[in-house]
Coordinates of C-alpha atoms in Angstrom, one line a residue:
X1 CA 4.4 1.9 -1.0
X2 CA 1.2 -1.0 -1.6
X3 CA -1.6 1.8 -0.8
X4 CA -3.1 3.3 -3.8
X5 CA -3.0 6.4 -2.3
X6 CA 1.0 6.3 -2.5
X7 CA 1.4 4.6 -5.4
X8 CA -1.6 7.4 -7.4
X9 CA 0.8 10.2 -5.1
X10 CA 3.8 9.3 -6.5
X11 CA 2.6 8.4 -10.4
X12 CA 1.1 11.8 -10.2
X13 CA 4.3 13.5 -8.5
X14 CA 6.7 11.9 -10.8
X15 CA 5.1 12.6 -14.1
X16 CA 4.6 16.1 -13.1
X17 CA 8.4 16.2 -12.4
X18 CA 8.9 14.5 -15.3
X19 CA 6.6 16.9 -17.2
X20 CA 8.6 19.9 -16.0
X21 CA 11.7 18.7 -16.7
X22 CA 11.1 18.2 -20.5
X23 CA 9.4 21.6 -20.2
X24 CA 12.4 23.2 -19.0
X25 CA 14.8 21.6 -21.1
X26 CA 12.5 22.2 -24.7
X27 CA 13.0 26.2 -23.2
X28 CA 16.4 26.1 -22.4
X29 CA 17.3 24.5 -26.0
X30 CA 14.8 27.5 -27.1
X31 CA 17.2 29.9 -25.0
X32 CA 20.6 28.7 -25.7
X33 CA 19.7 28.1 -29.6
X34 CA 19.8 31.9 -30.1
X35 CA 22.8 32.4 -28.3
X36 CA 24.9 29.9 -30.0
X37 CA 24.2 31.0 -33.3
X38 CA 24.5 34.8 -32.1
X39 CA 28.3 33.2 -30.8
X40 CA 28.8 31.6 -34.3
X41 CA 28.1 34.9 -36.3
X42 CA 30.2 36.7 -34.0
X43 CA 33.0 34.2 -33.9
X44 CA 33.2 34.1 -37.9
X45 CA 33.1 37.7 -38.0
X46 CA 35.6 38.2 -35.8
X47 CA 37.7 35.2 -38.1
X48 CA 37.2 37.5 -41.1
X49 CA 38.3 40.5 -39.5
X50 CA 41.3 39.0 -38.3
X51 CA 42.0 37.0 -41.4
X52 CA 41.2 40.4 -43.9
X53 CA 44.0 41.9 -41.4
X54 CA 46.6 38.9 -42.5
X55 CA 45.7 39.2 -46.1
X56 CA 46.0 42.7 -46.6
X57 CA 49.5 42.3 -44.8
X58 CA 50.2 39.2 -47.0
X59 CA 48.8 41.0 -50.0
X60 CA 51.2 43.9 -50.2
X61 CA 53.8 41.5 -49.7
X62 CA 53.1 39.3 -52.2
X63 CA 52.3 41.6 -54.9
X64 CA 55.7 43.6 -54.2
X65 CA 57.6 40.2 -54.4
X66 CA 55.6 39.8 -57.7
X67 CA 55.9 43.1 -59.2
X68 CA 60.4 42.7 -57.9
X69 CA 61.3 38.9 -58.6
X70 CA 58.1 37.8 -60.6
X71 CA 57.3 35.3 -57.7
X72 CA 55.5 35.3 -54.4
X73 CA 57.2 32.1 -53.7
X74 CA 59.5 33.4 -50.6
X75 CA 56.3 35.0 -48.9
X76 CA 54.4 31.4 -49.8
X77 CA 57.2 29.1 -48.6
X78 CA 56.9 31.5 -45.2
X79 CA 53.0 30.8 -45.0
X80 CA 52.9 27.0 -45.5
X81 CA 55.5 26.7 -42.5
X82 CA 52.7 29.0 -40.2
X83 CA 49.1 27.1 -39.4
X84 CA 45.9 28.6 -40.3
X85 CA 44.0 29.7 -43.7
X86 CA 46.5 29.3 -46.5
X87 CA 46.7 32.9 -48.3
X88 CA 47.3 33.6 -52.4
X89 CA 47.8 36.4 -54.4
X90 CA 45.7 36.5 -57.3
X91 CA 45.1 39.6 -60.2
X92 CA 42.3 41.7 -60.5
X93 CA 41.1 40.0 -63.1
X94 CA 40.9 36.4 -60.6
X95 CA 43.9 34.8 -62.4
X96 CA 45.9 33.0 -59.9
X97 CA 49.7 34.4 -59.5
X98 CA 50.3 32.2 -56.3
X99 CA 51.3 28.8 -57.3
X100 CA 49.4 26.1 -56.3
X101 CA 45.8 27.2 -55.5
X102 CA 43.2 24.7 -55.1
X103 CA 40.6 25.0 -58.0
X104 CA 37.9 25.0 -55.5
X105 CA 39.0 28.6 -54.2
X106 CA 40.2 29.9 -57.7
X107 CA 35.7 29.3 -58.7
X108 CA 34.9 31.0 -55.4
X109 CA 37.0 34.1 -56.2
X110 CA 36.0 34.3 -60.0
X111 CA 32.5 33.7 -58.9
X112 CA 32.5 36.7 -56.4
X113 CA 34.1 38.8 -58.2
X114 CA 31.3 38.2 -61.4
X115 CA 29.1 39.1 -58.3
X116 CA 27.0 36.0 -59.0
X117 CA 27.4 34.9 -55.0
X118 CA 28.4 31.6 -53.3
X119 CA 26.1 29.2 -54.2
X120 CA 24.9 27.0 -51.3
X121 CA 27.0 24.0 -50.6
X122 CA 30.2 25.8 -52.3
X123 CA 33.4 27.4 -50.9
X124 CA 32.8 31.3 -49.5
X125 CA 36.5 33.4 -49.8
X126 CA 37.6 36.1 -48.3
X127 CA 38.9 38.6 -50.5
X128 CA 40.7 41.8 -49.9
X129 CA 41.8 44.0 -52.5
X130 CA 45.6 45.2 -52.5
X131 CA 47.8 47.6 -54.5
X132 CA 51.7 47.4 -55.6
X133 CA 54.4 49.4 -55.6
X134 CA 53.4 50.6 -59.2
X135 CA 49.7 50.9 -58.5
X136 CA 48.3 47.6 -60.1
X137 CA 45.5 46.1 -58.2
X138 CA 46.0 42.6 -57.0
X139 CA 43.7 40.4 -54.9
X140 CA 44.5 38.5 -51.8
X141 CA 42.3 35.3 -51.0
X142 CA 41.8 32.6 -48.6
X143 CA 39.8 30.0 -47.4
X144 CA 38.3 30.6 -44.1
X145 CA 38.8 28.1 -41.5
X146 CA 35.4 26.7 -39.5
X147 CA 36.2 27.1 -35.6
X148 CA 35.3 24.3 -34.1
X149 CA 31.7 24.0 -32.1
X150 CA 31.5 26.4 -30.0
X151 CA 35.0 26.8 -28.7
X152 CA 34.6 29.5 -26.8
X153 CA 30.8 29.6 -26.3
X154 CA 29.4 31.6 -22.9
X155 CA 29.4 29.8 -20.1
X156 CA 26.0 28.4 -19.2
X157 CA 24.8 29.6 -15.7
X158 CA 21.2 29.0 -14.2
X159 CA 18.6 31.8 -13.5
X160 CA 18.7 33.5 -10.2
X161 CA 17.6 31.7 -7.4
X162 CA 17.4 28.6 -9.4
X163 CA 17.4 26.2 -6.3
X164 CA 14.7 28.1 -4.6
X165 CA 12.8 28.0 -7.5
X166 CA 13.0 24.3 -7.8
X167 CA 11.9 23.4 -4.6
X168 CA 8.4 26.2 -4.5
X169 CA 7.9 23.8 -7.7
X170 CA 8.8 20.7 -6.1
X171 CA 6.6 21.9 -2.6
X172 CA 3.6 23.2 -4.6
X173 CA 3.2 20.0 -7.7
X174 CA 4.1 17.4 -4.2
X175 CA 0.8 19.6 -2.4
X176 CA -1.2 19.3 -5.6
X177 CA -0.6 15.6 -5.9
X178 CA -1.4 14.8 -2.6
X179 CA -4.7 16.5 -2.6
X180 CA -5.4 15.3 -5.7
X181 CA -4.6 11.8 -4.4
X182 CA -6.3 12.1 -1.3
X183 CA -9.4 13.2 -3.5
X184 CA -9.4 10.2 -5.8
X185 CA -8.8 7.6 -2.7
X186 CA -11.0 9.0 -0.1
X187 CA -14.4 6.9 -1.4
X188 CA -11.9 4.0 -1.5
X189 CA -11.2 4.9 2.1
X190 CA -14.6 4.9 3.0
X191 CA -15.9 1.6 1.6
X192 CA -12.9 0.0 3.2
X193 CA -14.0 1.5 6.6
X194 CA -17.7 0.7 5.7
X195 CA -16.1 -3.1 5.0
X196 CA -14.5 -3.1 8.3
X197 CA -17.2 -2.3 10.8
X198 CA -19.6 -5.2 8.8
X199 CA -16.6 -7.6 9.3
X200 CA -16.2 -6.9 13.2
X201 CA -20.7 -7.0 13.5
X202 CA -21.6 -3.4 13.1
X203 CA -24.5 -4.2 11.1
X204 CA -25.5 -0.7 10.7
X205 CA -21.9 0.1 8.7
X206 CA -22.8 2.1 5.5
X207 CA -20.8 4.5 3.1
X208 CA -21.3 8.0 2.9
X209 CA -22.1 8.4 -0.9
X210 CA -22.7 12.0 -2.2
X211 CA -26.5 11.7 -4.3
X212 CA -24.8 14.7 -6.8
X213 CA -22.5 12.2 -7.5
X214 CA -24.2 10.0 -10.1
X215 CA -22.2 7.7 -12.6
X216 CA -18.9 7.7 -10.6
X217 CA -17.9 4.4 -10.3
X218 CA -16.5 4.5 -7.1
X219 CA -19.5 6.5 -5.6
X220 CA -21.5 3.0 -7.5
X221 CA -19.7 0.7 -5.6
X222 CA -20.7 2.2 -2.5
X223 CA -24.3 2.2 -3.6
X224 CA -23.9 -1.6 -4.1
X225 CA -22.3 -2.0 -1.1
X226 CA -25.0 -0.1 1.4
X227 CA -27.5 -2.1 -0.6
X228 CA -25.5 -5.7 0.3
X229 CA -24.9 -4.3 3.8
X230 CA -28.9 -3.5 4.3
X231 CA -29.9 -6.7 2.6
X232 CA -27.6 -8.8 5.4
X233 CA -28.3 -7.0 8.1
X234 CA -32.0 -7.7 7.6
X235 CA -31.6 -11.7 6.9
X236 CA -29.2 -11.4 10.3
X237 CA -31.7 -9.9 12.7
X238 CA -34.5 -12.0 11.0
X239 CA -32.3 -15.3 12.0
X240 CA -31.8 -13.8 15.5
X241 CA -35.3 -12.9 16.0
X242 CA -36.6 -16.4 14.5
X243 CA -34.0 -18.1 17.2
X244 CA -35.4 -15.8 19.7
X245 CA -38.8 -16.7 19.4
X246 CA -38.6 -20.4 18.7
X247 CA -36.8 -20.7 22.2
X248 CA -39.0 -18.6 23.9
X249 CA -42.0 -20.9 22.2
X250 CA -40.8 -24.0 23.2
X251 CA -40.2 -23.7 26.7
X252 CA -43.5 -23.6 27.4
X253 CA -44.7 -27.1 25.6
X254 CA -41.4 -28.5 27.8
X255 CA -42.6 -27.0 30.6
X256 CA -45.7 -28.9 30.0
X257 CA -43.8 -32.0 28.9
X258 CA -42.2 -32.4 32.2
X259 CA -45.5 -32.3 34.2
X260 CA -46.6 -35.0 32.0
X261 CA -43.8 -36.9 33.0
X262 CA -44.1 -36.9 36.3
X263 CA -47.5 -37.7 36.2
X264 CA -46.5 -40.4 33.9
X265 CA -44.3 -42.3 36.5
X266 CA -46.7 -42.2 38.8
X267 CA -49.3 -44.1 37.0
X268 CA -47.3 -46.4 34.8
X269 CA -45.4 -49.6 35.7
X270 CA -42.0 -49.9 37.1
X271 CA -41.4 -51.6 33.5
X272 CA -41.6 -48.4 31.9
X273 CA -38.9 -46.5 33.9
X274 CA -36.3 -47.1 31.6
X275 CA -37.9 -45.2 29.0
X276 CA -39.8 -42.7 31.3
X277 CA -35.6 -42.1 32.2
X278 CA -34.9 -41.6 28.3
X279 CA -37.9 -39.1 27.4
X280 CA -36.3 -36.8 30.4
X281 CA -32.9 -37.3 29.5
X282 CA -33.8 -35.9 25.6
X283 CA -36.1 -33.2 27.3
X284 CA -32.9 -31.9 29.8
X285 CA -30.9 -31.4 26.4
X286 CA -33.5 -29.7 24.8
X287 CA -34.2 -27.4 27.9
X288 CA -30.4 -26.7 27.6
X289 CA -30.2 -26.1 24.3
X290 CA -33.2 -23.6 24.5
X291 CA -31.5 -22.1 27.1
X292 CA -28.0 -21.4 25.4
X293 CA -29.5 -20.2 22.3
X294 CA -31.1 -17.6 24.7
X295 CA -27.7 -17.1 26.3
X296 CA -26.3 -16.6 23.2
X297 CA -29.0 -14.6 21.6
X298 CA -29.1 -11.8 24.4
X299 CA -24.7 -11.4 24.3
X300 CA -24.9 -11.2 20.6
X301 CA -27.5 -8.1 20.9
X302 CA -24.5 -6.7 22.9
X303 CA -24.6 -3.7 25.2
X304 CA -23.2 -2.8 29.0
X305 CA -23.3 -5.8 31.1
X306 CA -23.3 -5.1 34.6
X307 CA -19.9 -5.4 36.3
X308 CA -18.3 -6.0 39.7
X309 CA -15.4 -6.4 41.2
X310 CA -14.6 -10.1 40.7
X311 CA -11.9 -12.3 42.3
X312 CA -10.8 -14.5 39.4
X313 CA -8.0 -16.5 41.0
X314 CA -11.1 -17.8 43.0
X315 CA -14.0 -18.4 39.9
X316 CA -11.4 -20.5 38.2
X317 CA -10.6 -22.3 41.3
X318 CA -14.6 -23.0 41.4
X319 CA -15.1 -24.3 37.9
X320 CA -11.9 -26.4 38.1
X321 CA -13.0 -28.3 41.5
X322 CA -16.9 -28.6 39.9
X323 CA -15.3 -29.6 36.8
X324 CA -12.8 -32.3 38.4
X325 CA -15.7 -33.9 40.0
X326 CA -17.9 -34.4 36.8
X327 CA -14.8 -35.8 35.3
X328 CA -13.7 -38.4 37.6
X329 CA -16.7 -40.6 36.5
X330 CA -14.8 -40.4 33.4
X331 CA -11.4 -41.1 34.8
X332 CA -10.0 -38.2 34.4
X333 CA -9.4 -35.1 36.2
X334 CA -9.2 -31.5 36.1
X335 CA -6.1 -29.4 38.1
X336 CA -5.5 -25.8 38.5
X337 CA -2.4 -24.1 39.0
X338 CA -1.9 -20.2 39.8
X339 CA 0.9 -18.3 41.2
X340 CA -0.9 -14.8 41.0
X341 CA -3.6 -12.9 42.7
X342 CA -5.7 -11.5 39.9
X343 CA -9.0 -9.4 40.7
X344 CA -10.8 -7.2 37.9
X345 CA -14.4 -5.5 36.8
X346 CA -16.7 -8.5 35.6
X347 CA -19.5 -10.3 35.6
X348 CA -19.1 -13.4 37.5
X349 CA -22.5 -15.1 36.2
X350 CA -21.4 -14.8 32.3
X351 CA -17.8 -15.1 33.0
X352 CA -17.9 -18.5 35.1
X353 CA -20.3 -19.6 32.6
X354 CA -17.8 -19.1 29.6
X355 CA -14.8 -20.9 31.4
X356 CA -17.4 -23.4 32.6
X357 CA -18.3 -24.3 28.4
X358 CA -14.4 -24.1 27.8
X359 CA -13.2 -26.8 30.6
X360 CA -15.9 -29.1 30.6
X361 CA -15.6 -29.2 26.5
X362 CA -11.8 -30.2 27.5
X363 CA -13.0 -32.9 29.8
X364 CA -15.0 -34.4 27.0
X365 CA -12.6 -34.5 24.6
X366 CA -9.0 -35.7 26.5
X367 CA -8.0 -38.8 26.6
X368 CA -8.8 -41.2 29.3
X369 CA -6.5 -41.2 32.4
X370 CA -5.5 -37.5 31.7
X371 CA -6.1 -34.6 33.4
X372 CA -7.2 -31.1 32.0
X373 CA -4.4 -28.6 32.9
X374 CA -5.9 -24.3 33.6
X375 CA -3.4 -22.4 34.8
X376 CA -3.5 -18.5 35.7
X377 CA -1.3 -16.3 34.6
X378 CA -0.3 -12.1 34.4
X379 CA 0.7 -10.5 31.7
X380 CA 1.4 -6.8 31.7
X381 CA -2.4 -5.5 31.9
X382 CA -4.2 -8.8 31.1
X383 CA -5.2 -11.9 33.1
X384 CA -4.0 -14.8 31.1
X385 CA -5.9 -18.4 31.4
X386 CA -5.4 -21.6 29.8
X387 CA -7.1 -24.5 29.4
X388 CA -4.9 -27.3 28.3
X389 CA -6.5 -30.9 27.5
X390 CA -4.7 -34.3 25.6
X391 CA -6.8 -34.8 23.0
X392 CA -7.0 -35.2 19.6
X393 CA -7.1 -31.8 19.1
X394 CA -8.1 -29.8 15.9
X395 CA -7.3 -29.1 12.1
X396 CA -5.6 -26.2 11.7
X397 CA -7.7 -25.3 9.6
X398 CA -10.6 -25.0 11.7
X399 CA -9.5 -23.9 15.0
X400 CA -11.2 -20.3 14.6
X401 CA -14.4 -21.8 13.3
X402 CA -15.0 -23.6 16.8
X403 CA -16.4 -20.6 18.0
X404 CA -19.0 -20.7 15.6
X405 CA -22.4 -21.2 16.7
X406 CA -23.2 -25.0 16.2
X407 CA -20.0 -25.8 14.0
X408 CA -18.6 -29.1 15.0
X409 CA -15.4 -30.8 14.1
X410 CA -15.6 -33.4 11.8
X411 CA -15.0 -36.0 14.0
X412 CA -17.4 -35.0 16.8
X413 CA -20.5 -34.9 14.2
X414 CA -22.3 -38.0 15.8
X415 CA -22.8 -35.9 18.4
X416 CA -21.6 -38.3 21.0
X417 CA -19.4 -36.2 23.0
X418 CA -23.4 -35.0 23.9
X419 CA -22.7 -31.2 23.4
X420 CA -24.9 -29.0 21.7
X421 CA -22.3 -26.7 19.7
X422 CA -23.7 -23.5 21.2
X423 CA -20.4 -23.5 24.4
X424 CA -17.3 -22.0 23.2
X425 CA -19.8 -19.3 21.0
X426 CA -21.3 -18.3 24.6
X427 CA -17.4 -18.2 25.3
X428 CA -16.5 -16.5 22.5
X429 CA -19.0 -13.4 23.1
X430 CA -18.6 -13.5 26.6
X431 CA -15.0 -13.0 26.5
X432 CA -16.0 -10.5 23.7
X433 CA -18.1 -8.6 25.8
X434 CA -15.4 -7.8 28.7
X435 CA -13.1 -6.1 26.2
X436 CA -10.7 -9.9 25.9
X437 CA -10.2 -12.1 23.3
X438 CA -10.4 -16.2 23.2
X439 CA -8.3 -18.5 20.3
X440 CA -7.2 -21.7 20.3
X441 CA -4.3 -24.1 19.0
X442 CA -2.7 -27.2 18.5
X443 CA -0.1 -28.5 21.0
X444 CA 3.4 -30.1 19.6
X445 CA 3.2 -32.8 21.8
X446 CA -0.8 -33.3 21.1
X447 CA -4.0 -31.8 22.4
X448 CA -5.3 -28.7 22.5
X449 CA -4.9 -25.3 24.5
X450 CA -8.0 -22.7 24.7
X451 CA -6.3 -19.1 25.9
X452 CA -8.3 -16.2 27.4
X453 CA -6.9 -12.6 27.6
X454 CA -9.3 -10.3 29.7
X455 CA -8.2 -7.1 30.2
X456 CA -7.7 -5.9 34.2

């Protein structure tokens, strides 16, 4: 649910649901409006037909009661004991002859019977005219009683095929706001792709952006982005091509410094061996340097590296036993331990080269009377090595940036461990190039451990 593709799919799903549903209840309300007023005019009528019924019954009653004992009060007394609209007996004139009639209903008679109407807001009777025994005309009136809401309104029932109807809408507005979603995230898509490939070292990663497309932001962004991505991509192969040629440059004036030395300590004293020993010493670390940055150079520029079948059980055992004999003048030592027989596709020049910068950068760095611990190790599908030393190990915080090219840690920035920095980046893009991965981290109980992966 983080994406903005899911989050825009379901804003636009969800107000188009939401949409629909006011839709549909604005046109039910329009539907059932009709039909409850049609129900209420039916209901009344139905009232008044019944209660004209009651009154013309009550009427001939009461006006023969009248017209024989000169009261309706028997025939009243019988009607206030019964529930529903309250009936009296008036003449055809509109003077009451019932006792007790509410003044309210005595105005709505009169004022029908002047034919003026029921004005709005006022009491509506029902009236039915009767005749006695000896012919006089009497009237028979009553309030009508309101039913309540709707008592016995139509049930409501849904349209045919309501449910299937539903979900077509549901399918078709979900396809609609996908695409539409998809639409609006696909540049998004790209320039995160584009972002990727620069990240890993493709260089060369661009976004597709549409020319038609002018003054869409998105499709803007992208612009700006190829136009970053070309920019570094030129400083990057400038700086590669600058460390190319420098190195190839000054190997020859080495070359040429070397001769001179040995000329030199032919023809000076024995007094100026010491520093004869110095200007060579400086002049070995320079030819190595050149050399790595070469190394380094030509694996960065990446492609197929020729592979054979390589016993690695045997290479580590190699650079361990070279290793352990460069560190004893240190006092300290360098063992290997395996309890697997690992072969796989490699090259065994780059690849003893890499562990090579890792162990010997462990030597320099653990503490004296220690030993370097590699040990061998099979995982599932990968050859496991690590290269364990009791040092001081790293910061956190910089354990990926020792695969830089020339980063050192703080504390190894007088450059007396004698390194050049360059190592653990040949490592790094070594290990790179045979489809593995290298990292490093901090022991609990101090020092640090370098592990390869290589894929068999």
């Amino acid at each position: 649910m983080r994406t903005i593709f899911i989050k825009l799919f379901m804003w636009f799903w969800l107000s188009t649901i939401l949409s629909g549903a006011v839709f549909f209840l604005i046109a039910f309300n329009l539907r059932l409006s009709p039909l409850r007023d049609e129900h209420r005019r039916h209901m009344e009528l139905q009232q008044q037909e019944v209660l004209g019924q009651a009154l013309a019954i009550y009427g001939s009653t009461a006006a023969a009661l009248s017209e024989k004992v000169g009261s309706t009060a028997a025939v009243d007394a019988r009607q206030q004991s019964e529930r529903g609209a309250r009936p009296y007996l008036f003449a055809a004139d509109g003077t009451p002859i019932s006792p007790g009639v509410p003044p309210l209903l005595v105005a709505a008679v009169r004022s029908q019977l002047a034919g003026a109407g029921t004005p709005p807001g006022e009491l509506r009777a029902v009236l039915v005219r009767v005749q006695g025994p000896s012919g006089r005309e009497y009237l028979a009136a009553a309030e009508p009683h309101h039913a309540p809401p709707l008592p016995g309104a139509p049930p409501f029932r849904l349209p045919p095929h309501f449910w299937l109807q539903l979900l077509i809408t549901l399918v078709i507005s979900a396809a609609a706001c996908y695409g539409l979603s998809w639409r609006l995230t696909a540049p998004v898509r790209r320039l995160r792709a584009a972002a990727q490939g620069l990240a890993a070292g493709d260089l060369g990663s661009r976004v597709q952006v549409s020319p038609r497309e002018t003054g869409y932001e998105l499709n803007d962004l992208g612009r700006d982005f190829n136009l970053m991505a070309g920019r570094i991509e030129k400083l990057v192969l400038a700086h590669k091509q600058l460390v190319r040629d420098a190195s190839h440059e000054l190997r020859s004036p080495l070359a040429r410094l070397n001769v001179a030395l040995g000329i030199a300590r032919k023809e000076t004293p024995h007094s100026a061996a010491g520093a004869l020993d110095r200007i060579e010493y400086e002049s070995d670390r320079l030819n190595l340097l050149i050399t790595e940055l070469l190394t380094l150079s030509k694996l960065e520029e990446g492609g197929e590296i020729e592979k054979g079948e390589l016993d690695l059980v045997r290479l580590v055992e190699e650079v361990a036993r070279d290793a352990d004999f460069e560190a004893c003048a240190g006092n300290r030592h360098v063992r290997f331990t395996s309890t697997v027989q690992v072969t796989l596709m490699a090259n065994r020049e780059l690849l003893s080269r890499a562990l090579e910068n890792v162990v010997r950068n462990a030597v320099k760095y653990t503490a004296e009377e220690t030993a370097v611990e590699i040990t061998l190790e099979r995982e599932r599908e990968e050859a496991l090595i690590r290269v364990r030393d009791c040092g001081p190990g790293v910061p956190e915080g910089q354990l990926d940036d020792i695969f830089r090219p020339f980063y050192r840690v703080a504390e190894a920035r007088d450059r007396k461990s004698g390194g050049t920095g360059i190592g653990l980046a040949i490592a790094e893009k070594t290990v790179a190039l045979h489809g593995g991965a290298i990292a490093a981290h901090n022991l609990a109980e101090g020092g640090l451990e370098v592990e390869i992966r290589l894929p068999l």
